[in-house]
PDB file of C-alpha atoms in Angstrom:
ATOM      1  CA  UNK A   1     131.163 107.360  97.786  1.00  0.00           C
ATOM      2  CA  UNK A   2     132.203 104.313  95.757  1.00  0.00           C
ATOM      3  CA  UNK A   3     131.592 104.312  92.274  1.00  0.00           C
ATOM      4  CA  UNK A   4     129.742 101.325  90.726  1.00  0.00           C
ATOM      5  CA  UNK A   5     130.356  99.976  86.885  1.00  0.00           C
ATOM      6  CA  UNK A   6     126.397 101.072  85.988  1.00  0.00           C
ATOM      7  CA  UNK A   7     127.041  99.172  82.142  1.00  0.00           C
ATOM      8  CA  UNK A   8     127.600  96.066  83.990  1.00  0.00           C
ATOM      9  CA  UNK A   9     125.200  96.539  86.928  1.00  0.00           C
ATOM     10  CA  UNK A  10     121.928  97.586  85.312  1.00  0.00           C
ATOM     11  CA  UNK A  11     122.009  94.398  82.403  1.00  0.00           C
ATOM     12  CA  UNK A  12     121.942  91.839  84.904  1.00  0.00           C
ATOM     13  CA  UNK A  13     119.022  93.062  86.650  1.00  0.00           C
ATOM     14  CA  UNK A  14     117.180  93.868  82.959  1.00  0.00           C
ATOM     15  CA  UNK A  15     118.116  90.249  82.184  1.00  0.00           C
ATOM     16  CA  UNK A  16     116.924  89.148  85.293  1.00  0.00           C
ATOM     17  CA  UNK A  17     113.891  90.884  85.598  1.00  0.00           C
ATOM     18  CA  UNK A  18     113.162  91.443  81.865  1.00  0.00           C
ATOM     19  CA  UNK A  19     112.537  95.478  82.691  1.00  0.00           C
ATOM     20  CA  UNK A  20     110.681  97.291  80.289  1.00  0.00           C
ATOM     21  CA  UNK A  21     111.784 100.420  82.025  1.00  0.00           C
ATOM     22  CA  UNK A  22     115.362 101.263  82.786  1.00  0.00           C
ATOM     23  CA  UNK A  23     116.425 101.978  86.153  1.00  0.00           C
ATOM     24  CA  UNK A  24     117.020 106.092  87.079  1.00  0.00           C
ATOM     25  CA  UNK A  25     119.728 107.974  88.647  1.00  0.00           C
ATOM     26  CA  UNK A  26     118.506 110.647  90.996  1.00  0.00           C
ATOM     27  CA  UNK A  27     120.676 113.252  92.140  1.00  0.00           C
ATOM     28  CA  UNK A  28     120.354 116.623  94.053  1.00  0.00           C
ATOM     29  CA  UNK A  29     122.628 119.629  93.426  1.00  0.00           C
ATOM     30  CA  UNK A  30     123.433 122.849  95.498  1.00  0.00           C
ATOM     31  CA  UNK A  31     124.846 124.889  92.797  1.00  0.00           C
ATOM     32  CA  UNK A  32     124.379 125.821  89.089  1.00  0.00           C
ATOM     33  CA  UNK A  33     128.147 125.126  88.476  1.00  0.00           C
ATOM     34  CA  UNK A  34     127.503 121.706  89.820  1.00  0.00           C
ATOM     35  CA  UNK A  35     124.479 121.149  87.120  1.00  0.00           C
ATOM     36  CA  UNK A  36     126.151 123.013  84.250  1.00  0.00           C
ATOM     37  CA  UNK A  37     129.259 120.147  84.682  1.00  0.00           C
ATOM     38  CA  UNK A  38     126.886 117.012  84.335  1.00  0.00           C
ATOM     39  CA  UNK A  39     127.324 115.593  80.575  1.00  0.00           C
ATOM     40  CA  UNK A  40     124.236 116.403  78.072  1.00  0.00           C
ATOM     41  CA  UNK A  41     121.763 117.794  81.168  1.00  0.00           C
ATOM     42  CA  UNK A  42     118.864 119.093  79.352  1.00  0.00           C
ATOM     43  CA  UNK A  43     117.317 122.480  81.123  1.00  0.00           C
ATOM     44  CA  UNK A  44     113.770 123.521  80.424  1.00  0.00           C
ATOM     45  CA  UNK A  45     112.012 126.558  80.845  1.00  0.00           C
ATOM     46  CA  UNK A  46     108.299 124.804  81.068  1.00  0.00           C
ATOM     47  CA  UNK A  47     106.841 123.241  84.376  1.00  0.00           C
ATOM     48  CA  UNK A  48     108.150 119.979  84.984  1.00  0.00           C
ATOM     49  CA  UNK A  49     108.349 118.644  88.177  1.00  0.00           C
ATOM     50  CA  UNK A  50     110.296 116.303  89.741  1.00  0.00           C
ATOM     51  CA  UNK A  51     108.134 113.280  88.889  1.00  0.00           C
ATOM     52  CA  UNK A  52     108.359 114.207  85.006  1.00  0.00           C
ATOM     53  CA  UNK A  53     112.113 114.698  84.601  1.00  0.00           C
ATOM     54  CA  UNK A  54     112.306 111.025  86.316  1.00  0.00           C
ATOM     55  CA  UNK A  55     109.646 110.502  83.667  1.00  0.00           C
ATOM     56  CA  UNK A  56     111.736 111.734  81.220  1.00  0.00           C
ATOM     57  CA  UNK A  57     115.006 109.547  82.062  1.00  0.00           C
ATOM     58  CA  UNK A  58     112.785 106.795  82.058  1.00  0.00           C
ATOM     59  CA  UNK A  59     111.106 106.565  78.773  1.00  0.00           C
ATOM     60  CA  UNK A  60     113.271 108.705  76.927  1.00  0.00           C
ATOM     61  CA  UNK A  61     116.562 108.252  78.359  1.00  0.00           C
ATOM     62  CA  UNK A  62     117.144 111.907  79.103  1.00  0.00           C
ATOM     63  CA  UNK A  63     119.409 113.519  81.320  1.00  0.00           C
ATOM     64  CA  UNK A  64     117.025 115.601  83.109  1.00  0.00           C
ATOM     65  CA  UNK A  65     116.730 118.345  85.021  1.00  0.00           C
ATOM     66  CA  UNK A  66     114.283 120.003  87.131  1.00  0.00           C
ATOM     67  CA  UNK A  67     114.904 123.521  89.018  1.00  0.00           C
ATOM     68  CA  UNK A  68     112.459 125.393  91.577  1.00  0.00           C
ATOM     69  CA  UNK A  69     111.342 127.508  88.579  1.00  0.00           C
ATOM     70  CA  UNK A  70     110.396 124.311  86.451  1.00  0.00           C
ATOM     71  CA  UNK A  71     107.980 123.224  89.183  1.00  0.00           C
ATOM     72  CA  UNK A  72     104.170 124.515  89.733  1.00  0.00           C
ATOM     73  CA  UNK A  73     104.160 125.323  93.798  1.00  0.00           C
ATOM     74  CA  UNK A  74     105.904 125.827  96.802  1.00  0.00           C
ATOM     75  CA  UNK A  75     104.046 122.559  98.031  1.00  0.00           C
ATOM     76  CA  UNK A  76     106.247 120.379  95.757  1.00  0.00           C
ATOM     77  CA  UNK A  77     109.182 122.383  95.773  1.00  0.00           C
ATOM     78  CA  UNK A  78     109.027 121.992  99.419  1.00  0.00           C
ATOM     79  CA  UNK A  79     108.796 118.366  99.001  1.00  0.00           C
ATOM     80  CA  UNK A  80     111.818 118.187  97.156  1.00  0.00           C
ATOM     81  CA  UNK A  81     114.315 119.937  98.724  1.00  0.00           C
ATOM     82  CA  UNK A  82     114.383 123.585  96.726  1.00  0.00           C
ATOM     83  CA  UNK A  83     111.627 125.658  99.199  1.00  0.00           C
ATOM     84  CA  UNK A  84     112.229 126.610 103.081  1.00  0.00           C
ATOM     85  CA  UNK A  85     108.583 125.472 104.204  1.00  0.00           C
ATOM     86  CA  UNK A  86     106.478 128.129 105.516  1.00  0.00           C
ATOM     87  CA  UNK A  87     103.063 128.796 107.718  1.00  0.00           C
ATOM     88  CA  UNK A  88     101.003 128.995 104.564  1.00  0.00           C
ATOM     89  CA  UNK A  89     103.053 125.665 103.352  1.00  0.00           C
ATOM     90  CA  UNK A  90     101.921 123.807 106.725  1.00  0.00           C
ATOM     91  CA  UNK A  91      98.597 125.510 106.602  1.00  0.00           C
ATOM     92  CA  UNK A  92      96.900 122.912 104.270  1.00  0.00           C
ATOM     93  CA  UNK A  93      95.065 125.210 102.452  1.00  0.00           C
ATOM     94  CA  UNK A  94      96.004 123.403  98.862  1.00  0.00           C
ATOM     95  CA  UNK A  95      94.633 120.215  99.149  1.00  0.00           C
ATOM     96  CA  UNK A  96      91.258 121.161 101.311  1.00  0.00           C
ATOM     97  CA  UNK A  97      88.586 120.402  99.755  1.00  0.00           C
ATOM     98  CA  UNK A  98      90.345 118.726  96.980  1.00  0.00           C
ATOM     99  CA  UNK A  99      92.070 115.785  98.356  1.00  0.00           C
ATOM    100  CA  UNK A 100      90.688 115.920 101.964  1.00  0.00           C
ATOM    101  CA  UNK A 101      87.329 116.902 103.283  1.00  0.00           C
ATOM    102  CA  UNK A 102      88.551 119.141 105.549  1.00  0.00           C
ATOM    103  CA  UNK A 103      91.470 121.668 106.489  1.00  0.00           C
ATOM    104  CA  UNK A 104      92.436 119.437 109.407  1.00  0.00           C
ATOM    105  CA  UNK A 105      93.065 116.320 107.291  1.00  0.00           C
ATOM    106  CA  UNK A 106      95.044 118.680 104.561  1.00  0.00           C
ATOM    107  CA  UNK A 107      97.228 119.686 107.545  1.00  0.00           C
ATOM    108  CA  UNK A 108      97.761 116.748 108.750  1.00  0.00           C
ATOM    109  CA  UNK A 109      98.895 115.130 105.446  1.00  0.00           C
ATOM    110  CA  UNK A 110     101.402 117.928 105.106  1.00  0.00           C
ATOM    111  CA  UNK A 111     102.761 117.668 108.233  1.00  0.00           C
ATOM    112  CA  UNK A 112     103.265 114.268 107.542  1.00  0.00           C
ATOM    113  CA  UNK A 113     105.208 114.645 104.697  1.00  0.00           C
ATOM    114  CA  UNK A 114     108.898 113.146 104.389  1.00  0.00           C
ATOM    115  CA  UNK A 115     110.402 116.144 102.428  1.00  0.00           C
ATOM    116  CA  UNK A 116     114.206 116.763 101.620  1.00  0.00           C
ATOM    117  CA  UNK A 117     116.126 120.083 103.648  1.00  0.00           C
ATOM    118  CA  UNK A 118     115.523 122.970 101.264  1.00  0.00           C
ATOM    119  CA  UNK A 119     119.435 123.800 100.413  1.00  0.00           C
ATOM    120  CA  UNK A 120     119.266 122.656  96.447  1.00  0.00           C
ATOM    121  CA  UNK A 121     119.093 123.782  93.322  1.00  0.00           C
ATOM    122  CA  UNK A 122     118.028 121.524  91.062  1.00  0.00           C
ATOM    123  CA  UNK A 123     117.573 117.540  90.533  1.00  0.00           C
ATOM    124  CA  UNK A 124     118.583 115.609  87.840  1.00  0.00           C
ATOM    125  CA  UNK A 125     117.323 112.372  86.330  1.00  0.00           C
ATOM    126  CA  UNK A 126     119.332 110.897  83.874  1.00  0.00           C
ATOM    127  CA  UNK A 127     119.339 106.697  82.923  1.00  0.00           C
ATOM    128  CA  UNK A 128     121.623 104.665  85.720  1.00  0.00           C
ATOM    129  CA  UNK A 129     123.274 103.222  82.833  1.00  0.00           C
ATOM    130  CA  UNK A 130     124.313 105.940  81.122  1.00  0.00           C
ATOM    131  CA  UNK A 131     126.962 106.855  84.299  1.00  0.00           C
ATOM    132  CA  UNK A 132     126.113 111.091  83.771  1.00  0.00           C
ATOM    133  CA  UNK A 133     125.599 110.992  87.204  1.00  0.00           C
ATOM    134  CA  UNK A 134     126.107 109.022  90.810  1.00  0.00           C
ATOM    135  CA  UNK A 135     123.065 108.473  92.118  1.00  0.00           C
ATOM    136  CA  UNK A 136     121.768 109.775  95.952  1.00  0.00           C
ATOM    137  CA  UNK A 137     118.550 107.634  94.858  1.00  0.00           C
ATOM    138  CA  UNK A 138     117.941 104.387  92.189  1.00  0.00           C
ATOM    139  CA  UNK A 139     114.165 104.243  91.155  1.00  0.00           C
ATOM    140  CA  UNK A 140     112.922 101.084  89.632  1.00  0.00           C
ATOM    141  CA  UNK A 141     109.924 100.846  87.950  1.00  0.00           C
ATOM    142  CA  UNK A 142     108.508  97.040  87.810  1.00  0.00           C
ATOM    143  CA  UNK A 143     105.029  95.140  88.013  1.00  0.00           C
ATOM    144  CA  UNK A 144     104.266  93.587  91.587  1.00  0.00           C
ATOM    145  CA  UNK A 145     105.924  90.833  90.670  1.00  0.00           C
ATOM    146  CA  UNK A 146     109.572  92.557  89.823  1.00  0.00           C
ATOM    147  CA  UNK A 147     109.212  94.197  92.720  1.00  0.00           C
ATOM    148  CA  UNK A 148     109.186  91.427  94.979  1.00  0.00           C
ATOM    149  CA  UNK A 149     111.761  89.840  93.522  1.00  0.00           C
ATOM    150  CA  UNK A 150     113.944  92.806  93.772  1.00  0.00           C
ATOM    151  CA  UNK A 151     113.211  93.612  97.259  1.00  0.00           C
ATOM    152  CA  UNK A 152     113.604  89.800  97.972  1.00  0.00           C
ATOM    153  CA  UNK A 153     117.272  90.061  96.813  1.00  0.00           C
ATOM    154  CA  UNK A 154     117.759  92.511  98.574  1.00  0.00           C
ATOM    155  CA  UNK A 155     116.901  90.642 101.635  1.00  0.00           C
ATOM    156  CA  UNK A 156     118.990  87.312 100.353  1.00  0.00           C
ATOM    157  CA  UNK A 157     122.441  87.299 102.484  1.00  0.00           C
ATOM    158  CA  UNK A 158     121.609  90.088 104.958  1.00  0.00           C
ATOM    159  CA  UNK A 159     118.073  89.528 106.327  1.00  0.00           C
ATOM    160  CA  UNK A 160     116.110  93.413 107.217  1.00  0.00           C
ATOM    161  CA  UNK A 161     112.186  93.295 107.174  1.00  0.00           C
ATOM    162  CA  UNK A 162     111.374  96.181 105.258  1.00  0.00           C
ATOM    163  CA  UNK A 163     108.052  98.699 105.872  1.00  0.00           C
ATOM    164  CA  UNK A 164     106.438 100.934 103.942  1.00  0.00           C
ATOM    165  CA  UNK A 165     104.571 104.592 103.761  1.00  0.00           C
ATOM    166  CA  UNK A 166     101.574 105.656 102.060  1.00  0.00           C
ATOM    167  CA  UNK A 167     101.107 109.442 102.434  1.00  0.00           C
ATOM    168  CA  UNK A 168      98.183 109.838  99.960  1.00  0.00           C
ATOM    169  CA  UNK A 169      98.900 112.305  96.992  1.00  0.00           C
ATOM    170  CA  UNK A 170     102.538 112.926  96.086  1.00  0.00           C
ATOM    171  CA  UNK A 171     104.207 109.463  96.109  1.00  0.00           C
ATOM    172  CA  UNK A 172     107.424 111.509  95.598  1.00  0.00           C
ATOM    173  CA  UNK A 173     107.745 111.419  99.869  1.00  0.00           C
ATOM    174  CA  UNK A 174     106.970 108.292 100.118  1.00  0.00           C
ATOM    175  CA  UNK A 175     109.711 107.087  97.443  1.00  0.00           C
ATOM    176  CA  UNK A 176     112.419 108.773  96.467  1.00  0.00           C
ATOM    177  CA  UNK A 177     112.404 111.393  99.688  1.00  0.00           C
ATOM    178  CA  UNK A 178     112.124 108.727 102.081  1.00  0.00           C
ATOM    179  CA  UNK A 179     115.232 107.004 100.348  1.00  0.00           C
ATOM    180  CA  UNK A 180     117.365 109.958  99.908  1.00  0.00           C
ATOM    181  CA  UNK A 181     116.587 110.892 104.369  1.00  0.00           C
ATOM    182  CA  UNK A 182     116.626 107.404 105.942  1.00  0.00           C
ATOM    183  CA  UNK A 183     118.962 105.143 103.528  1.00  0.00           C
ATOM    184  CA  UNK A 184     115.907 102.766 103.175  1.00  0.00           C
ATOM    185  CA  UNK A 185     114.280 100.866 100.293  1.00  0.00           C
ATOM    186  CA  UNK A 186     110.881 102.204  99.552  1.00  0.00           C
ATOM    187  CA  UNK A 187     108.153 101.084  97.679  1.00  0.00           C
ATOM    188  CA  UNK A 188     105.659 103.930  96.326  1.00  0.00           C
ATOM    189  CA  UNK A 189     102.204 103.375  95.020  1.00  0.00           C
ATOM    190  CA  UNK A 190     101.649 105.778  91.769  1.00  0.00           C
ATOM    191  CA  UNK A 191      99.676 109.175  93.150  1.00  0.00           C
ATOM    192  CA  UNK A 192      97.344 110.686  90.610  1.00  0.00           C
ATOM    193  CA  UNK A 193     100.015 113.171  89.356  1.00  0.00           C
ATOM    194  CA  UNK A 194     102.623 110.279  88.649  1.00  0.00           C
ATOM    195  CA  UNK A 195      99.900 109.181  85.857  1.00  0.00           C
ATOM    196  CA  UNK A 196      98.874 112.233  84.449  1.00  0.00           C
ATOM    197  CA  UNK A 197     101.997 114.052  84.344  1.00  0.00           C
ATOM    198  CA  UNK A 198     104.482 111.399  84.843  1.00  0.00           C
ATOM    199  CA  UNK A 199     103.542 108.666  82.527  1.00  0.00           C
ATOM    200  CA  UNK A 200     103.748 105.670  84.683  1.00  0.00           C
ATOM    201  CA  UNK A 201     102.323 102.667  83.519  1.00  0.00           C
ATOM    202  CA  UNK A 202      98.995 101.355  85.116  1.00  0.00           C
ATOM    203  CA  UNK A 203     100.230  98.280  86.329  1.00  0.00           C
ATOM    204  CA  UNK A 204     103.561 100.002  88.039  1.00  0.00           C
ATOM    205  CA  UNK A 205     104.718 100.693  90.991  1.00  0.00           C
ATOM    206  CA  UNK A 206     108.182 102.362  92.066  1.00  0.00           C
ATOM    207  CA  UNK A 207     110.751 101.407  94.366  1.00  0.00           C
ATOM    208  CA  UNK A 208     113.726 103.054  95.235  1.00  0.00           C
ATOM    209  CA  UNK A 209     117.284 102.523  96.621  1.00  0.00           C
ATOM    210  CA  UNK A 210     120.285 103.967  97.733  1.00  0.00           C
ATOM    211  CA  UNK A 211     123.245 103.345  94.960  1.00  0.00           C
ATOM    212  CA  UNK A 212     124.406 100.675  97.657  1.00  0.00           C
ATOM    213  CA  UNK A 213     121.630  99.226  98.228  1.00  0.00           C
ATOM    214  CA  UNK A 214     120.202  98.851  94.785  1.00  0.00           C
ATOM    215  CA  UNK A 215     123.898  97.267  94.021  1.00  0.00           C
ATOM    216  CA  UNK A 216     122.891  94.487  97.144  1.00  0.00           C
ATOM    217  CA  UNK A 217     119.318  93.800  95.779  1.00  0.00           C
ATOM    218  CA  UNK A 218     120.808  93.075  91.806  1.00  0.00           C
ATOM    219  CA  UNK A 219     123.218  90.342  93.390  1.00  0.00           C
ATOM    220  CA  UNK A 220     120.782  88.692  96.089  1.00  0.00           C
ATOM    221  CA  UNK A 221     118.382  88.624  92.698  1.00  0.00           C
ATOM    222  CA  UNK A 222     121.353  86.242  90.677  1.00  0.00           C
ATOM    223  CA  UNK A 223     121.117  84.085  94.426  1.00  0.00           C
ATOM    224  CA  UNK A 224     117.838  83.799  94.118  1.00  0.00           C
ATOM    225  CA  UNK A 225     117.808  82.877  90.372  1.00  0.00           C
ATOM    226  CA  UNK A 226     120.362  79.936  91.381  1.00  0.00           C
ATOM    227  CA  UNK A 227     118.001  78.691  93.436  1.00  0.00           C
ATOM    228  CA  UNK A 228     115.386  78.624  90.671  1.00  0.00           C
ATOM    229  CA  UNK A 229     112.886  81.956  92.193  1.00  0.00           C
ATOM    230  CA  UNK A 230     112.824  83.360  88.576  1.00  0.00           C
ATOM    231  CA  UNK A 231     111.026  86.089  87.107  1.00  0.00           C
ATOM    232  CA  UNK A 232     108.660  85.285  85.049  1.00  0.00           C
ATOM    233  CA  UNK A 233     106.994  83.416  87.911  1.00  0.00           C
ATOM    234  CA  UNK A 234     105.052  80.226  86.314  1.00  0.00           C
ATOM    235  CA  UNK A 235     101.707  80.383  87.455  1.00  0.00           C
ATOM    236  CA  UNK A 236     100.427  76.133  88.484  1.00  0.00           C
ATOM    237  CA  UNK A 237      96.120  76.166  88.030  1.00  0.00           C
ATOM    238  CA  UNK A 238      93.998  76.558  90.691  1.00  0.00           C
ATOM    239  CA  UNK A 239      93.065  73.349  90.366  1.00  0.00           C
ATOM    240  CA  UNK A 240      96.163  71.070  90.786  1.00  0.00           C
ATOM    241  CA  UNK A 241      98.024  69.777  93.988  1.00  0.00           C
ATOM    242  CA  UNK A 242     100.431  72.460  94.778  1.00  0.00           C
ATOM    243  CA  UNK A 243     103.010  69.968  96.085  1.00  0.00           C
ATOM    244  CA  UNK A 244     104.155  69.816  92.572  1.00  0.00           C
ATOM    245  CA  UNK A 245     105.502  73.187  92.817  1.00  0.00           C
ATOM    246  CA  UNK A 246     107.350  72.829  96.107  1.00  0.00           C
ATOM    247  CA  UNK A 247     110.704  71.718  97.456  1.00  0.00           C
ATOM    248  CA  UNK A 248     109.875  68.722  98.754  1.00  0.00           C
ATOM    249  CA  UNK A 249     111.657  69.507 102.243  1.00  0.00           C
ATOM    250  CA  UNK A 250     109.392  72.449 102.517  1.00  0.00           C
ATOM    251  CA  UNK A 251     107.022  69.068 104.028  1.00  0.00           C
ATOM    252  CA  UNK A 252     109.167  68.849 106.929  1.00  0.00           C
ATOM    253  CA  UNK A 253     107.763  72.366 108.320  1.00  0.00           C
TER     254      UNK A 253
END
């Protein structure tokens, strides 16, 4: 795995995106040994699941951790790589009559899940920057805009049309989980627990990368900002000639 210069990487896309939020490193580990060697991991002994430690990485620049014991259920343990799933996992029980009408539509959303092979013991979050860890999955928090941007880079020199997933509640298989199995940017729309217990912004959404991948976006972005598609993007009024705001060859199409 090639390791990037993070102190270099993560201020252009900051100063090209003018972040609020700092990217996060993501990274899943089989043993305790493994965990114990990252530099200034903080363990907890309260519930805090995935979605929080990212939370805390985020907004507090904490190395984070998160272990089967630090999260609430099976069902998001088994999301996340640290629970063999089970009948009564796939049996949809724990969202009926919550988030679905009906046991069939809870099974169904479980079985349609994205969820990480149970063989680990714990992830960590911890600020790209900081370098405490090489990430399996970049998450990016940014407005609508940012995130176009960002995915547009990624798209500048090596051209991939790029879908998306919307699972319903727990955004965590639609983001990071979908990233970490199929190599794939992902964008994922905040689920109800990534504002209660997560603290994400209202107007955020989150889109992750592979370590490679994130690297490609960041320099398609610099590309893009030679060609003058900046962040902030300046809005015309609804009620002048657009033309003004156009390459004039774009009248040739």
């Amino acid at each position: 795995m090639e390791v990037h210069n993070w102190q270099e990487i993560v201020p252009q896309l900051t100063q090209l995106l003018r972040l609020q939020t700092p990217p996060v490193a993501m990274k899943w580990i089989e043993t305790e040994e493994e965990l114990a060697a990252i530099p200034k991991v903080r363990l907890h002994d309260k519930h805090l699941p995935p979605c929080t430690i990212v939370g805390h990485a985020a907004q507090f620049n904490w190395t984070s951790a998160c272990r089967p014991e630090n999260i609430h259920a099976n069902y998001c343990r088994g999301i996340n790589g640290m629970f063999e799933r089970d009948e009564k996992w796939y049996s949809g029980e724990m969202f009926n009559g919550v988030w679905f009408d009906n046991l069939e539509a809870s099974k169904a959303h479980n079985r349609a899940l994205e969820c990480i092979p149970p063989k680990y013991a714990a992830v960590v979050a911890s600020p790209l920057v900081s370098g405490r860890i090489e990430p399996d999955v970049v998450v990016v928090y940014a407005t609508p805009a940012q995130a176009f941007l960002l995915l547009a880079g990624y798209q500048f020199k090596e051209y991939k049309k790029l879908d998306f997933t919307f699972v319903g509640e727990s955004t965590c298989s639609d983001s990071w989980c979908r990233t970490f199995l199929t190599g794939k940017p992902s964008i994922g729309l905040p689920c109800y627990a990534d504002k209660k217990f997560a603290g994400m912004g209202e107007n955020e959404l989150r889109i992750t990368f592979t370590a490679e991948d994130f690297v490609r976006a960041v320099e398609g972005m610099k590309g893009l900002h030679k060609n003058g598609l900046r962040y902030p993007i300046a809005s015309y009024s609804l009620t002048s000639d657009i033309l003004d705001g156009l390459p004039s060859h774009y009248l040739e199409f």
